[in-house]
Amino acid sequence: MSSTPIVLDVDTGVDDACAILFAALHPDLDLRAVTCVDGNAPLADVVRNTLTVLDACGREDVLVAAGAERPLLEERADARHVHGDDGMGDLDWPRSERRPDPRHAIELLRDVLLETAEPVTLVPLAPLTNIALLLRTYPAVARGIRRIVFMGGAAHVGNATASAEFNVFHDPEAAAITLDACADLGIETVMYGLDVFYGPRVALDVARDLVALHADGPAGLAGRLIAFQCERFGAGSATIGDAGAVCAVVDPEGLTTERLPVRVELAGTWSRGRTIVDRRDWDGNLAHDPHGQAPASLDVALEVDGARYSRLWLDTVVGAP
Ligand code: RIB
Ligand code: CA
């Protein structure tokens, strides 16, 4: 497989860190840049955590830039209850001293996407604030995007609320704008939502072995991230979370998707931020529906081979020199 150019947009985040490890270390991925956005933690913590993970991988070559420090309309609300006070598990891992690229994230993304010789796979793993701003400010970047594979939404139940998944709930307007822009610009989009997010898991004893065998390297960091989640929730295993979306770029056969119309609810009291995945047959007679078919149809991930992706992730983070 030739090397696939890829860019991540993150709110690092314990599972974003798992995704960055994978993207930085997998031999078939050409990680060009990682842009940061407010989400799991405040933007400054997200930038520091992102640089820290790239340092652990020896990937100081990867461009990092800071983007939006708050949602477009919604008030900020972080997820420290999940990711710890520093946003990345409160590990005593050496923090990066490096500074990010001086460009704003959407300027860096514009430059990378307009200058790339080969279209890039864009992988948002966070609230879509940067992506909405990018696509509406610089629509010409669409020519540099092979497809978008984003972690967000759900065809069924939420996590932030009964209805909504965290990334979409954090900035519902950004998610709605992003889907509308992808439809307008003809950008192929895969939705890696909660229906598959919790599938690829790593056991606590495997994580502890990684820490024991690879204390200071990326595999050791991977083990610490998994162990933190297990210990925080008193569980015997933890999801690789966002990393699964990057596994889907390398190994799309591990995912079952269906092309379905999707809208984002912006007005509902109890349903704001819900991704309304329409599984009806639009080739049938739905003329009665006053809403009509949603403009955006996405490849919605409905099933995942969790063991396949957790094996792929482990082999990649352990296989690194
Ligand atoms: O709902 C899961 C998503 O919210 C993941 O991206 C996780 O990192 C958090 O941002
Ligand atoms: Ca995330």
Coordinates of C-alpha atoms and ligand atoms in Angstrom, one line a residue:
M1 CA 0.0 0.0 0.0
S2 CA 1.5 3.4 -0.9
S3 CA 1.6 6.0 1.8
T4 CA -1.7 7.9 2.4
P5 CA -1.4 11.6 3.1
I6 CA -3.4 12.4 6.2
V7 CA -4.2 15.3 8.5
L8 CA -5.8 15.1 11.9
D9 CA -7.9 17.7 13.7
V10 CA -7.9 16.9 17.5
D11 CA -9.0 17.9 21.0
T12 CA -6.2 15.8 22.7
G13 CA -7.8 14.0 24.7
V14 CA -6.8 10.5 25.9
D15 CA -8.2 8.8 22.8
D16 CA -7.1 11.6 20.5
A17 CA -3.6 10.7 21.8
C18 CA -4.2 7.1 20.9
A19 CA -5.1 8.3 17.4
I20 CA -2.1 10.5 17.0
L21 CA 0.2 7.6 18.1
F22 CA -1.3 5.4 15.4
A23 CA -1.2 8.1 12.7
A24 CA 2.4 9.1 13.5
L25 CA 3.7 5.5 13.6
H26 CA 1.8 3.5 10.9
P27 CA 4.1 3.0 7.9
D28 CA 1.3 3.4 5.3
L29 CA 0.3 6.9 6.6
D30 CA 2.0 10.1 5.7
L31 CA 0.9 12.4 8.7
R32 CA 1.3 15.9 7.3
A33 CA -0.2 18.0 10.1
V34 CA -2.3 17.9 13.3
T35 CA -4.6 20.9 14.0
C36 CA -6.0 21.6 17.5
V37 CA -9.4 22.8 18.6
D38 CA -11.2 23.4 21.9
G39 CA -13.1 20.3 23.1
N40 CA -12.1 17.8 25.7
A41 CA -9.8 20.4 27.2
P42 CA -9.1 24.1 26.7
L43 CA -7.1 24.8 23.5
A44 CA -3.8 25.5 25.2
D45 CA -3.9 22.1 26.9
V46 CA -4.9 20.4 23.6
V47 CA -1.9 22.0 21.8
R48 CA 0.5 20.9 24.6
N49 CA -0.8 17.4 24.7
T50 CA -0.6 17.1 20.9
L51 CA 3.0 18.2 20.8
T52 CA 3.8 15.8 23.7
V53 CA 2.4 12.8 21.9
L54 CA 4.3 13.7 18.7
D55 CA 7.5 14.2 20.7
A56 CA 7.0 10.7 22.2
C57 CA 6.9 9.3 18.6
G58 CA 9.9 11.3 17.5
R59 CA 7.7 13.1 15.0
E60 CA 8.8 16.7 15.5
D61 CA 8.5 17.0 11.7
V62 CA 4.6 17.0 11.9
L63 CA 3.1 20.5 11.7
V64 CA 0.9 21.5 14.7
A65 CA -1.3 24.6 14.8
A66 CA -3.9 26.0 17.2
G67 CA -7.4 26.7 15.9
A68 CA -10.7 27.7 17.5
E69 CA -10.7 28.3 21.2
R70 CA -14.4 28.0 21.6
P71 CA -17.5 26.7 19.8
L72 CA -19.2 29.0 17.2
L73 CA -22.3 29.7 19.3
E74 CA -22.5 27.1 22.2
E75 CA -20.8 27.9 25.5
R76 CA -17.5 26.0 26.2
A77 CA -17.8 22.8 28.3
D78 CA -14.8 20.5 28.6
A79 CA -14.7 16.7 29.3
R80 CA -12.2 16.6 32.2
H81 CA -14.4 14.1 34.0
V82 CA -13.4 11.7 31.2
H83 CA -9.9 12.9 30.2
G84 CA -8.5 14.2 33.5
D85 CA -7.5 17.7 34.6
D86 CA -4.8 18.2 31.9
G87 CA -6.9 16.6 29.2
M88 CA -4.6 13.6 28.7
G89 CA -4.9 11.4 31.7
D90 CA -2.9 13.4 34.2
L91 CA 0.1 11.2 33.3
D92 CA 3.5 12.3 34.6
W93 CA 4.7 12.1 31.0
P94 CA 7.4 14.7 30.1
R95 CA 5.5 17.6 28.6
S96 CA 6.6 19.1 25.2
E97 CA 8.5 22.4 25.4
R98 CA 7.9 23.0 21.7
R99 CA 5.7 25.8 20.3
P100 CA 3.1 25.2 17.5
D101 CA 3.2 26.7 14.0
P102 CA 2.4 30.4 14.2
R103 CA -0.4 30.0 11.6
H104 CA -4.0 29.6 12.8
A105 CA -5.2 26.0 12.2
I106 CA -7.4 27.0 9.3
E107 CA -4.6 28.9 7.6
L108 CA -2.3 25.9 8.0
L109 CA -5.0 23.5 6.7
R110 CA -5.5 25.9 3.7
D111 CA -1.8 25.9 2.9
V112 CA -1.4 22.1 3.3
L113 CA -4.6 21.3 1.2
L114 CA -3.9 23.8 -1.6
E115 CA -0.3 22.8 -1.9
T116 CA -0.6 19.0 -1.7
A117 CA 0.4 17.0 -4.8
E118 CA -2.0 14.2 -3.7
P119 CA -5.4 14.8 -2.2
V120 CA -5.3 14.4 1.6
T121 CA -7.6 12.3 3.9
L122 CA -8.8 14.7 6.5
V123 CA -9.6 13.1 9.9
P124 CA -11.5 15.3 12.4
L125 CA -11.6 13.7 15.8
A126 CA -13.0 16.6 17.8
P127 CA -15.7 19.3 17.6
L128 CA -15.9 20.4 14.0
T129 CA -15.4 24.1 14.7
N130 CA -12.1 24.3 12.7
I131 CA -13.5 22.3 9.8
A132 CA -16.6 24.4 9.5
L133 CA -14.5 27.6 9.5
L134 CA -12.1 26.1 7.0
L135 CA -14.7 24.9 4.4
R136 CA -16.7 28.1 4.5
T137 CA -13.7 30.4 4.5
Y138 CA -11.6 28.6 1.9
P139 CA -13.9 26.3 -0.1
A140 CA -11.1 25.8 -2.7
V141 CA -9.4 23.5 -0.3
A142 CA -12.0 20.8 -1.4
R143 CA -9.7 20.0 -4.3
G144 CA -7.0 18.9 -1.8
I145 CA -9.3 16.7 0.2
R146 CA -9.6 13.0 -0.9
R147 CA -12.3 12.4 1.7
I148 CA -13.2 13.3 5.3
V149 CA -13.4 10.5 7.9
F150 CA -14.7 12.1 11.1
M151 CA -15.3 10.8 14.6
G152 CA -18.6 12.2 15.7
G153 CA -22.4 11.7 15.9
A154 CA -24.3 8.5 16.3
A155 CA -27.1 6.7 14.5
H156 CA -28.5 5.5 17.8
V157 CA -27.7 6.7 21.4
G158 CA -25.6 9.6 22.5
N159 CA -22.9 10.0 25.2
A160 CA -22.9 13.7 26.1
T161 CA -26.7 13.5 26.4
A162 CA -29.2 10.8 25.7
S163 CA -29.4 12.2 22.1
A164 CA -26.1 13.6 21.2
E165 CA -22.4 12.6 20.9
F166 CA -19.8 14.9 22.5
N167 CA -18.1 16.3 19.4
V168 CA -21.3 17.3 17.8
F169 CA -23.0 18.4 21.0
H170 CA -20.0 20.6 21.9
D171 CA -20.5 22.6 18.6
P172 CA -23.7 21.6 16.8
E173 CA -23.6 24.6 14.4
A174 CA -20.1 23.6 13.3
A175 CA -21.3 20.0 12.6
A176 CA -24.3 21.2 10.7
I177 CA -22.2 23.7 8.6
T178 CA -19.6 21.0 8.0
L179 CA -22.1 18.5 6.6
D180 CA -23.8 21.2 4.5
A181 CA -20.4 22.3 3.1
C182 CA -19.4 18.7 2.3
A183 CA -22.6 18.3 0.4
D184 CA -22.1 21.6 -1.4
L185 CA -18.4 20.9 -2.2
G186 CA -18.9 17.2 -3.1
I187 CA -16.5 15.9 -0.4
E188 CA -16.9 12.2 0.3
T189 CA -17.5 11.8 4.1
V190 CA -17.4 8.9 6.4
M191 CA -19.1 9.2 9.8
Y192 CA -17.3 7.1 12.5
G193 CA -19.8 7.5 15.3
L194 CA -20.6 6.0 18.7
D195 CA -22.2 3.0 17.0
V196 CA -18.6 1.7 16.4
F197 CA -16.5 4.0 18.7
Y198 CA -16.5 1.7 21.7
G199 CA -15.9 -1.5 19.6
P200 CA -12.0 -1.6 19.4
R201 CA -10.8 -2.2 22.9
V202 CA -7.6 -3.1 24.7
A203 CA -7.5 -5.0 28.0
L204 CA -5.9 -3.5 31.2
D205 CA -3.5 -6.3 31.5
V206 CA -2.3 -5.8 28.0
A207 CA -1.9 -2.1 28.7
R208 CA 0.1 -2.8 31.9
D209 CA 2.4 -5.1 29.9
L210 CA 3.0 -2.3 27.4
V211 CA 4.0 0.0 30.3
A212 CA 6.3 -2.6 31.8
L213 CA 8.0 -3.4 28.6
H214 CA 8.2 0.0 26.9
A215 CA 8.2 2.5 29.8
D216 CA 9.5 5.6 28.0
G217 CA 8.5 4.9 24.4
P218 CA 5.3 5.4 22.4
A219 CA 4.1 1.9 23.3
G220 CA 4.5 2.8 27.0
L221 CA 2.5 6.0 26.5
A222 CA -0.1 3.9 24.7
G223 CA -0.3 1.6 27.7
R224 CA -0.6 4.5 30.1
L225 CA -3.5 6.0 28.1
I226 CA -5.4 2.7 28.1
A227 CA -4.7 2.0 31.8
F228 CA -5.9 5.5 32.7
Q229 CA -9.3 4.9 31.1
C230 CA -9.6 1.5 32.7
E231 CA -8.7 2.8 36.2
R232 CA -10.9 5.9 35.8
F233 CA -13.9 3.8 35.0
G234 CA -13.0 0.7 37.0
A235 CA -13.1 -1.4 33.8
G236 CA -11.1 -4.4 32.6
S237 CA -10.6 -2.8 29.1
A238 CA -10.9 0.6 27.4
T239 CA -11.7 1.7 23.9
I240 CA -9.0 3.1 21.5
G241 CA -11.7 5.7 20.7
D242 CA -10.7 8.2 18.0
A243 CA -7.9 5.9 16.9
G244 CA -10.5 3.6 15.4
A245 CA -11.3 6.3 12.9
V246 CA -7.7 6.3 11.7
C247 CA -7.7 2.5 11.6
A248 CA -10.6 2.8 9.2
V249 CA -8.4 4.9 6.9
V250 CA -5.7 2.1 6.8
D251 CA -8.1 -0.8 6.9
P252 CA -11.6 0.2 5.6
E253 CA -12.5 -3.5 5.3
G254 CA -12.9 -3.6 9.1
L255 CA -15.8 -1.2 8.9
T256 CA -19.4 -1.8 7.7
T257 CA -20.9 1.5 6.4
E258 CA -24.2 2.5 4.7
R259 CA -24.7 5.6 2.7
L260 CA -27.4 7.5 4.5
P261 CA -28.8 11.0 4.7
V262 CA -27.8 12.8 7.9
R263 CA -29.0 16.1 9.5
V264 CA -27.9 17.8 12.8
E265 CA -30.6 18.9 15.2
L266 CA -30.0 22.5 16.3
A267 CA -33.3 23.4 18.0
G268 CA -34.4 20.5 20.1
T269 CA -34.5 21.1 23.9
W270 CA -33.5 17.5 24.7
S271 CA -32.2 16.6 21.2
R272 CA -29.9 19.5 20.3
G273 CA -26.7 18.1 18.7
R274 CA -28.3 14.8 17.7
T275 CA -27.2 13.4 14.3
I276 CA -30.5 12.3 12.7
V277 CA -29.4 9.4 10.6
D278 CA -32.3 8.6 8.1
R279 CA -32.4 4.9 7.5
R280 CA -35.6 5.0 5.4
D281 CA -35.7 4.0 1.8
W282 CA -35.7 7.2 -0.2
D283 CA -36.2 5.2 -3.4
G284 CA -39.7 4.5 -2.0
N285 CA -42.5 6.9 -1.6
L286 CA -41.5 9.5 1.0
A287 CA -43.1 12.5 -0.8
H288 CA -45.3 13.0 2.3
D289 CA -42.2 14.0 4.4
P290 CA -42.3 17.9 4.6
H291 CA -38.6 17.9 5.5
G292 CA -37.5 16.1 2.3
Q293 CA -34.2 14.2 2.1
A294 CA -31.3 15.7 4.0
P295 CA -28.8 17.4 1.6
A296 CA -25.9 15.5 3.1
S297 CA -25.5 11.7 2.6
L298 CA -22.6 10.2 4.5
D299 CA -21.1 6.7 4.7
V300 CA -22.3 6.0 8.2
A301 CA -20.3 3.3 10.1
L302 CA -22.8 0.9 11.6
E303 CA -20.5 -2.1 12.5
V304 CA -16.8 -2.5 13.2
D305 CA -14.5 -5.5 13.6
G306 CA -13.3 -4.3 17.0
A307 CA -10.7 -7.0 17.5
R308 CA -9.2 -6.3 14.1
Y309 CA -8.7 -2.6 14.8
S310 CA -7.4 -3.1 18.4
R311 CA -4.9 -5.6 17.0
L312 CA -3.9 -3.2 14.2
W313 CA -3.5 -0.4 16.8
L314 CA -1.4 -2.5 19.1
D315 CA 0.8 -3.9 16.4
T316 CA 1.5 -0.3 15.2
V317 CA 2.3 1.3 18.5
V318 CA 4.4 -1.7 19.7
G319 CA 6.1 -2.2 16.3
A320 CA 7.5 1.3 16.4
P321 CA 11.3 1.3 17.0
Ligands
RIB1 O1 -17.7 11.2 21.9 C1 -16.4 10.8 21.7 C2 -15.5 12.0 21.3 O2 -15.5 13.0 22.3 C3 -14.0 11.6 21.1 O3 -13.5 12.4 20.0 C4 -13.4 12.0 22.4 O4 -12.0 12.4 22.2 C5 -14.2 13.2 22.8 O5 -13.7 14.3 22.1
CA2 CA -11.5 13.7 20.4

